[in-house]
Coordinates of C-alpha atoms in Angstrom, one line a residue:
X17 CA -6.1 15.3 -14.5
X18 CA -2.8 16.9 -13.9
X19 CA -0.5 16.8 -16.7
X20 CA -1.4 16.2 -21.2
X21 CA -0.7 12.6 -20.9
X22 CA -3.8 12.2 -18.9
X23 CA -5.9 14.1 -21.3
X24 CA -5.8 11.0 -23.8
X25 CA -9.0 9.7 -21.7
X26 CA -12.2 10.4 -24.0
X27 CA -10.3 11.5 -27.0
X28 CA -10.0 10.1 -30.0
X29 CA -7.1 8.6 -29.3
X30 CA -7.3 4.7 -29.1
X31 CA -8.2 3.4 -25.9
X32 CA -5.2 1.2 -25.4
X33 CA -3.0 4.7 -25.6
X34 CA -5.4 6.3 -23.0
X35 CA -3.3 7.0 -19.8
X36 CA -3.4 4.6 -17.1
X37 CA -4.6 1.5 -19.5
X38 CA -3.1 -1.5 -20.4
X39 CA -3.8 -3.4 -23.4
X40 CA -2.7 -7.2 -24.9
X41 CA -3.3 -7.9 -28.8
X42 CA -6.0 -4.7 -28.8
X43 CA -7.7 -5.8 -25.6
X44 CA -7.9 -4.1 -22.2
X45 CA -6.3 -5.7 -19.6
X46 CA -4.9 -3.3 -16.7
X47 CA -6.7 0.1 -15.8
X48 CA -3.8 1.6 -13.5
X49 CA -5.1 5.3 -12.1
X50 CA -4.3 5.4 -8.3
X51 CA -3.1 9.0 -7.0
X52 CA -5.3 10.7 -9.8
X53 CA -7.3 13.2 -7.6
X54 CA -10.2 10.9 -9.1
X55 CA -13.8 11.5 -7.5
X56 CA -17.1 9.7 -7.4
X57 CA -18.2 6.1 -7.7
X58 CA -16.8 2.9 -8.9
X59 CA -19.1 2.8 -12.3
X60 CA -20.6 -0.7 -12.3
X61 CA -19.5 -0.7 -16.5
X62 CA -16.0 -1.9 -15.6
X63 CA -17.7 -5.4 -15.4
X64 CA -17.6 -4.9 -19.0
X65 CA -13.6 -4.9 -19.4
X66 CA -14.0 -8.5 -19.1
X67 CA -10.3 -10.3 -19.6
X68 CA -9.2 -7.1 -17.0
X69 CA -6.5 -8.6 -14.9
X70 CA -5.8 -5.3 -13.0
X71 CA -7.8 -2.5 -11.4
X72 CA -6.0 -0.1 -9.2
X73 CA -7.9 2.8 -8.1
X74 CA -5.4 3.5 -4.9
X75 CA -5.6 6.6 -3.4
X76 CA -8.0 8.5 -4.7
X77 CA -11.2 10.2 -3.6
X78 CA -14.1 7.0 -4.4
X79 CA -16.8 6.4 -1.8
X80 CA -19.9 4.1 -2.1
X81 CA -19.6 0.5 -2.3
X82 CA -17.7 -1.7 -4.5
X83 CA -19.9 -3.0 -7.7
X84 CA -21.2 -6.8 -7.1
X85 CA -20.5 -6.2 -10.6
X86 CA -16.7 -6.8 -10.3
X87 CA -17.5 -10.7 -9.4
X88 CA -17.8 -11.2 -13.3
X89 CA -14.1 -10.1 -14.1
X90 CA -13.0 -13.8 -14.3
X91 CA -9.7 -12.6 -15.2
X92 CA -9.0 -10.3 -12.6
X93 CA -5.6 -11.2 -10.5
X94 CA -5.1 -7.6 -8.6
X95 CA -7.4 -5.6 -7.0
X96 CA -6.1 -2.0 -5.2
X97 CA -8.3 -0.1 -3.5
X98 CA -6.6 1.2 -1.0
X99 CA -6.7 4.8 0.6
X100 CA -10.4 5.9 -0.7
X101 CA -13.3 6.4 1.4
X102 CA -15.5 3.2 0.3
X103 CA -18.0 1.8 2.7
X104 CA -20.8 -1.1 2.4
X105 CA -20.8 -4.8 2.3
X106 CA -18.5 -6.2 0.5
X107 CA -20.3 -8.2 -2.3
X108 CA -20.5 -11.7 -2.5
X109 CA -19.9 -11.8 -6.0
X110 CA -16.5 -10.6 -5.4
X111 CA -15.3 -14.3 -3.8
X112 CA -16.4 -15.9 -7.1
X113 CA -13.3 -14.4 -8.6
X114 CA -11.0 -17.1 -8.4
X115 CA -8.2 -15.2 -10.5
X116 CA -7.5 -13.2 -7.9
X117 CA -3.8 -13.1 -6.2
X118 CA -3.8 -9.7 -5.0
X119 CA -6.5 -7.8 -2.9
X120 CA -6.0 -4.4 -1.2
X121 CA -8.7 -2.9 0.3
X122 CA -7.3 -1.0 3.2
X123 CA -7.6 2.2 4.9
X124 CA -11.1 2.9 4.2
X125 CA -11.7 4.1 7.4
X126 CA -11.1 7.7 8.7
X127 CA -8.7 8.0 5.7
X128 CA -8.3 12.0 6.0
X129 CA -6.9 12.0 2.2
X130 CA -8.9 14.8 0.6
X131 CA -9.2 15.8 -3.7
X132 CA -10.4 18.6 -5.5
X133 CA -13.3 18.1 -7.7
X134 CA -13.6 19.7 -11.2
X135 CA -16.1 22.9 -9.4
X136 CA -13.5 23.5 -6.9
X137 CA -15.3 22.4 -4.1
X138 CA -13.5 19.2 -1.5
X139 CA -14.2 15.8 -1.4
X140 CA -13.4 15.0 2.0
X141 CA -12.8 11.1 2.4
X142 CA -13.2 10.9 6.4
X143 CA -17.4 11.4 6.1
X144 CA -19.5 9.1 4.3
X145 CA -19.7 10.0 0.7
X146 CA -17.1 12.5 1.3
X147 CA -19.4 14.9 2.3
X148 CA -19.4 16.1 5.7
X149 CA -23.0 16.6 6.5
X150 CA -22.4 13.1 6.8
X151 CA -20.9 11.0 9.6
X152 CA -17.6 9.7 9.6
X153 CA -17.0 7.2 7.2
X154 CA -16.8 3.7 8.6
X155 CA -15.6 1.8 5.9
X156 CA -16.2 -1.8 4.3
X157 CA -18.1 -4.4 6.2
X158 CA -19.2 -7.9 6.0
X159 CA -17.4 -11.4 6.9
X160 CA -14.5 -10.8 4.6
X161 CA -12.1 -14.1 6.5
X162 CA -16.0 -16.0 6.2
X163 CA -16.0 -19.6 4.5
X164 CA -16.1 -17.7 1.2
X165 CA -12.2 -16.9 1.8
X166 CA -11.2 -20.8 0.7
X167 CA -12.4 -19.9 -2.7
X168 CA -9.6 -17.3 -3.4
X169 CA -7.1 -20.2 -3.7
X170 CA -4.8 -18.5 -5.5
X171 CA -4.6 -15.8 -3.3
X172 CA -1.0 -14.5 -2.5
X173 CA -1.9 -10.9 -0.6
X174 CA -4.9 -9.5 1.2
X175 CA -4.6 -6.4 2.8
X176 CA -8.1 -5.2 4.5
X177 CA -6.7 -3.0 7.8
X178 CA -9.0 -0.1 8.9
X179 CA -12.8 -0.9 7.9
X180 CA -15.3 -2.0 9.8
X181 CA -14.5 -6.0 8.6
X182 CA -16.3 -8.8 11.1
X183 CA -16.8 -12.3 12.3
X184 CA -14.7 -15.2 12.6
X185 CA -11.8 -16.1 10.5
X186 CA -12.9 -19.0 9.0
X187 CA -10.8 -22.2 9.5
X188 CA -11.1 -21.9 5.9
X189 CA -8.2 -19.7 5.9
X190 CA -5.8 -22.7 6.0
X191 CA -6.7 -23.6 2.5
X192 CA -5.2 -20.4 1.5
X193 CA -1.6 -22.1 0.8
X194 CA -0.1 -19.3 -1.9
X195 CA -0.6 -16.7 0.8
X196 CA 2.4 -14.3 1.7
X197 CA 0.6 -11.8 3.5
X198 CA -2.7 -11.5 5.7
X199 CA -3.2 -7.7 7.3
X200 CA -6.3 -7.0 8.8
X201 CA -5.9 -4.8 11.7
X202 CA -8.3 -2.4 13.1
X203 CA -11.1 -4.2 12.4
X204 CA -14.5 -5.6 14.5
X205 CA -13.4 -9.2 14.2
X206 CA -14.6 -12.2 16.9
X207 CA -13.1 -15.2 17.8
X208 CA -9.5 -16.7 18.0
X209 CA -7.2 -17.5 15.8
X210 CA -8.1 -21.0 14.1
X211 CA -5.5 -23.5 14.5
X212 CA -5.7 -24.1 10.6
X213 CA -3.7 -20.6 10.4
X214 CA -0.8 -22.6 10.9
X215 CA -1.2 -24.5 7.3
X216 CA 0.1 -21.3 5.8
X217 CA 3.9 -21.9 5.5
X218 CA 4.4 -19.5 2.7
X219 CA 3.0 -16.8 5.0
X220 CA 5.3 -14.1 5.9
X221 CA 3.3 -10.9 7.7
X222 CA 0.1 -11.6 10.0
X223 CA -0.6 -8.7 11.1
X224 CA -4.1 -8.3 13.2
X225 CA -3.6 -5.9 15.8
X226 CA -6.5 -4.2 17.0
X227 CA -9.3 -6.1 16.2
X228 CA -10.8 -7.5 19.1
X229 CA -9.6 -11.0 18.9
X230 CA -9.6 -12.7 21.6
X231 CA -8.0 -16.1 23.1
X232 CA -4.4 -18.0 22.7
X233 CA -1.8 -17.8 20.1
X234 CA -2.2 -21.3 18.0
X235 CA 0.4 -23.8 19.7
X236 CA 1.7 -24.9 16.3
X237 CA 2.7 -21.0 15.1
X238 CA 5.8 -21.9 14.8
X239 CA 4.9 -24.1 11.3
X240 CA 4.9 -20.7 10.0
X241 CA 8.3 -21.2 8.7
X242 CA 8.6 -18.2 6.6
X243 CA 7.1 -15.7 8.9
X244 CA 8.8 -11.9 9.7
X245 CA 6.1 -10.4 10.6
X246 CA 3.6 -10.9 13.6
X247 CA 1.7 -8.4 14.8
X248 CA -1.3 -9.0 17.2
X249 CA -1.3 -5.9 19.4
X250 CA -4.1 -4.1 21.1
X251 CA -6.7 -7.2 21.1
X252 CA -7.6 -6.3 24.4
X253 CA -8.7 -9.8 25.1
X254 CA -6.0 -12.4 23.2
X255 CA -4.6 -14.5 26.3
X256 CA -2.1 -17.4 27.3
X257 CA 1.7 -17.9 27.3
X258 CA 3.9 -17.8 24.6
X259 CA 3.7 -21.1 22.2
X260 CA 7.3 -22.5 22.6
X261 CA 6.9 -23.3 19.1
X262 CA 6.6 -19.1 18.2
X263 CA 10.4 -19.3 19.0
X264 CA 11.4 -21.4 16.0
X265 CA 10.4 -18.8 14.1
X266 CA 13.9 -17.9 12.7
X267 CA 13.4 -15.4 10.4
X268 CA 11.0 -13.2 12.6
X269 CA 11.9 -9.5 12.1
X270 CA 8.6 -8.1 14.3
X271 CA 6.8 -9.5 17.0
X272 CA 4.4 -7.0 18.5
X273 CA 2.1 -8.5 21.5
X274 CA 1.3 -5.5 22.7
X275 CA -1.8 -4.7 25.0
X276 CA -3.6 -7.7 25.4
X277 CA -3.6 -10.9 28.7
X278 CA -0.7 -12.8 27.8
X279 CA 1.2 -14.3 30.7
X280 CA 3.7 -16.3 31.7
X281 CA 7.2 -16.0 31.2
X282 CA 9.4 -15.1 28.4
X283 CA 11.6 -18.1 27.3
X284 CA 15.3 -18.5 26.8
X285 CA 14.6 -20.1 23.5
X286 CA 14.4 -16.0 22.8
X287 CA 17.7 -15.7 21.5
X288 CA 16.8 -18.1 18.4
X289 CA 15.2 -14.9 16.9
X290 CA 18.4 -13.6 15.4
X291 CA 16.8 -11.7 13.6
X292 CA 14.4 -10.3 15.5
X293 CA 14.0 -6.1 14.9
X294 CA 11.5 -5.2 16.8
X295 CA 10.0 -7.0 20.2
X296 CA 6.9 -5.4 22.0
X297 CA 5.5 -6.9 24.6
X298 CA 4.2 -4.1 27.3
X299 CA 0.5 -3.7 28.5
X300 CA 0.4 -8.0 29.1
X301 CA 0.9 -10.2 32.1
X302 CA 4.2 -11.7 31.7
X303 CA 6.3 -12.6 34.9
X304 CA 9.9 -13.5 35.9
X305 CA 13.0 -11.8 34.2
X306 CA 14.2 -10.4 30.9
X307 CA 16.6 -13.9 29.9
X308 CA 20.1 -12.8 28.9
X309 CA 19.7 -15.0 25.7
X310 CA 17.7 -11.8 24.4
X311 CA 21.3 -10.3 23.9
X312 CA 21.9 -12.6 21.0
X313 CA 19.4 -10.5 19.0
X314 CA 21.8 -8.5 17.7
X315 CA 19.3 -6.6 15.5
X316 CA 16.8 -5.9 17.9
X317 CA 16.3 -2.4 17.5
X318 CA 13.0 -1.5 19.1
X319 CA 12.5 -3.5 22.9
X320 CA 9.3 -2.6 25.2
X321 CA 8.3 -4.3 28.6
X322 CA 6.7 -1.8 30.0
X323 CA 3.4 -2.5 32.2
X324 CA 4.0 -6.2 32.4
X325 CA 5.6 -8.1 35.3
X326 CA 8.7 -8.6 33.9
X327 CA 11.1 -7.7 37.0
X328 CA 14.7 -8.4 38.3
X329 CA 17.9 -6.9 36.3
X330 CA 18.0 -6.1 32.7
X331 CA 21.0 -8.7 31.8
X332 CA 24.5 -6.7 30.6
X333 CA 24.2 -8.8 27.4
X334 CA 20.3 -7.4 26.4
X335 CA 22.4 -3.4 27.5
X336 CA 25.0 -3.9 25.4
X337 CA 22.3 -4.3 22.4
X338 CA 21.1 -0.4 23.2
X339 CA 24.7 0.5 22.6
X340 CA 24.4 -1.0 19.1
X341 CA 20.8 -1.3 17.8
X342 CA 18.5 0.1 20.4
X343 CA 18.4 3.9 19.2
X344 CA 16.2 5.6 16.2
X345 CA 17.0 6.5 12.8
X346 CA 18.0 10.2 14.3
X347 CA 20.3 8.9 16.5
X348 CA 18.3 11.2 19.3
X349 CA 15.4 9.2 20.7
X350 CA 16.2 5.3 21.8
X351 CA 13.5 2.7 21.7
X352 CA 14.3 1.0 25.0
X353 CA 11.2 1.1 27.7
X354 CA 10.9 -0.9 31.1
X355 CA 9.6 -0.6 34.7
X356 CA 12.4 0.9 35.6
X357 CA 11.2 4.4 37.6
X358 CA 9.5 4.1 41.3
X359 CA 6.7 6.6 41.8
X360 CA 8.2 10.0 43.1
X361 CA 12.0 8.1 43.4
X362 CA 10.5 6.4 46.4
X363 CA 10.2 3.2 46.0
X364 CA 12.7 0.6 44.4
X365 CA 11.8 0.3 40.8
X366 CA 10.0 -2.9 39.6
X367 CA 12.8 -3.9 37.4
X368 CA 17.0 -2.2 37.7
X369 CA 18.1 -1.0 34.2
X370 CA 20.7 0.6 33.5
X371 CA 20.5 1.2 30.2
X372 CA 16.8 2.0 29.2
X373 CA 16.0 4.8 27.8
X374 CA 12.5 5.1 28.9
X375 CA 11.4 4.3 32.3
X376 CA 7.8 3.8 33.4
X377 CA 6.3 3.2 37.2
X378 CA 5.0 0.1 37.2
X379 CA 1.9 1.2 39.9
X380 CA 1.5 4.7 38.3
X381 CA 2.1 3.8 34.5
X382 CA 3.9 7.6 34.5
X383 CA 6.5 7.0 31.7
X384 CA 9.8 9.7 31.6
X385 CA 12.9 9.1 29.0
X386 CA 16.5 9.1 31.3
X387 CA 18.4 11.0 28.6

C-alpha cells in the first residue's frame, strides 16, 4: 500500500474504517481498491461479504480466473475488473447474479500494466499468471453474449473488449432493455448481429470492432434511438449496404465501419447526422460520390474514405467542414483522408480533393499527408 490510510487493512481498526471499504448499518457493502499495486488471486472468501453491492479491483496486478464463487453475491450491482491480467472461463454462476447493472471486465488481454510485489520482484500482466515463463496472457473466455445474457435483466453496462470472449450473441440480448452500453471489441466472436439488437432503445455505444463478425448491419438499427456510438470496425467479414434506417440516428456522435465488405453507396439522408464527430468508413466497398449533404455535419471532425470506391469531387460544402472541424486537438495534424494521390503523380487520382489532408493511391494503398 502506498500511503497510512491504507495500512487500516488487518489492523485493529474496524473493518468498516479499513481503506477502500464501504459499510451500511455495520455491514460491508462496497470493497473499492482499483489502482492499488494489488497482486495475486481473487480469494474465493469474498463470496462471504454477502449483501456486497460493489467490487472493484480495476487496475491492478490479478491473474487466474474469476471465483464461481462470486455467483452467490445476490446483492452485487457493480462489478470492475478491468485492466488485470485474468484469464479462464468465465463461470456460470456469475449469470445467476441478477443484481447486477454494471459489469467491466475489459482489457484482460495483453494489458502491459505491470506492479511491484512486496519482494521486489515484477508482476508482469501480459503473460499468464504474470509470470513470463509463461505465454502471453489471453484473457477471459467462454460465451459471455450466450442465452445466459437475458438473465442480467437489469443490466445497464457491460464492457468485455480485449479477451478472448466467443460465440454468437444471443438473440437474447434484446431482452436486455436497461442497457446503455455494450463494448466488446477485440474478441473471437461468430455470427451476425441478431436483429433483436434493435430492442435496445436505451442503448447508446455498441461498440464491437474487431471481433470477427461477420454479415449485415440489422435493417431496423435505426430503432436505436438513443445511440452515439457505433463502432463495428475491422470485422473483416461484416457485409451489405448501409440500413437507410442507420441515418435516423440523430444523435450519433461516431460511426466507425472501418475495414470490413460493406458496399453500396453512401446516402444523402447523411446530412441528418448533425451531430455526427467522427465518420470512418475506409478499407470497404462503397461506390459513387461523397453527397454534399455531408457538409451539414458541422461537427464532423474526423472523415476517412480511404480504400473504398468512393470517387468523383469532394463537394465545396464537405471542404468547408476541414476549415472548421476537420483538424486535431494540436491544431497540426488534420483528420481528413481520401483517394486523392495517383501512384508516382501519373495517373488521375481516384477521387479530386482539394482539401484533404491525407491522400492515399487507390491501386497502391501508399498514403502521404499534403501539408
Amino acid at each position: 500500500f502506498i500511503d497510512e490510510e491504507k495500512y487500516t487493512w488487518l489492523s485493529g481498526v474496524d473493518e468498516c474504517d479499513w481503506y477502500g471499504v464501504t459499510c451500511l448499518e455495520g455491514v460491508v457493502i462496497g470493497l473499492e481498491l482499483g489502482r492499488n499495486n494489488l497482486v495475486g488471486e481473487i480469494p474465493p472468501e469474498i463470496a462471504g461479504l454477502e449483501y456486497l453491492k460493489i467490487l472493484s479491483l480495476h487496475q491492478n496486478c490479478i491473474y487466474g480466473t474469476i471465483p464461481s464463487e462470486l455467483g452467490a453475491l445476490s446483492h452485487l450491482e457493480q462489478l470492475d475488473l478491468y485492466k488485470n491480467g485474468l484469464s479462464g472461463m468465465i463461470p456460470n454462476d456469475l449469470f445467476e447474479v441478477t443484481s447486477l447493472m454494471q459489469i467491466n471486465v475489459a482489457y484482460q488481454y495483453w494489458n502491459t500494466h505491470n506492479c511491484t510485489r512486496s519482494d521486489g520482484t515484477i508482476a508482469e500482466m501480459q503473460y499468464a499468471r504474470a509470470d513470463p515463463v509463461n505465454d502471453y496472457n489471453d484473457g477471459l473466455k467462454g460465451e459471455i453474449f450466450g442465452d445466459n445474457i437475458a438473465k442480467l435483466r437489469n443490466l445497464r453496462q457491460i464492457r468485455v473488449d480485449d479477451n478472448s470472449f466467443y460465440g454468437e450473441i444471443a438473440p437474447a440480448i434484446g431482452n436486455l432493455r436497461q442497457l446503455v452500453i455494450l463494448s466488446g471489441g477485440n474478441n473471437l466472436f461468430s455470427g451476425t448481429l441478431p436483429n433483436e439488437l434493435t430492442r435496445l432503445t436505451t442503448l447508446q455505444e455498441l461498440v464491437l470492432g474487431q471481433s470477427h463478425l461477420s454479415g449485415p448491419i440489422p435493417d431496423k438499427i435505426g430503432e436505436l434511438e438513443s445511440l452515439a456510438v457505433l463502432f463495428l470496425w475491422d470485422n473483416k467479414e461484416m457485409n451489405g449496404t448501409i440500413p437507410d434506417s442507420l441515418y435516423n440516428l440523430t444523435k450519433l456522435e461516431m460511426l466507425n465501419l472501418g475495414e470490413n465488405q460493406f458496399n453500396g453507396t453512401i446516402s444523402t439522408s447523411i446530412g441528418n447526422l448533425e451531430h455526427l464527430e467522427t465518420l470512418i468508413l475506409g478499407g470497404n466497398h462503397f461506390t459513387g460520390t461523397l453527397p454534399s449533404e455531408l457538409g451539414r455535419c458541422h461537427e464532423l471532425s474526423i472523415l476517412q474514405i480511404e480504400d473504398t470506391g468512393i470517387g468523383g469531387i469532394v463537394p465545396p460544402e464537405v471542404c468547408q467542414l476541414r476549415h472548421k472541424n476537420l483538424v486535431s486537438v494540436n491544431e497540426f495534424v488534420e483528420y481528413f483522408t481520401a483517394d486523392c494521390r495517383s501512384d508516382n503523380e501519373s495517373e488521375f487520382p481516384f477521387i479530386k480533393c482539394d482539401c484533404c489532408y491525407t491522400c492515399c493511391d487507390h491501386n497502391s494503398k501508399v498514403c502521404i499527408n499534403r501539408n
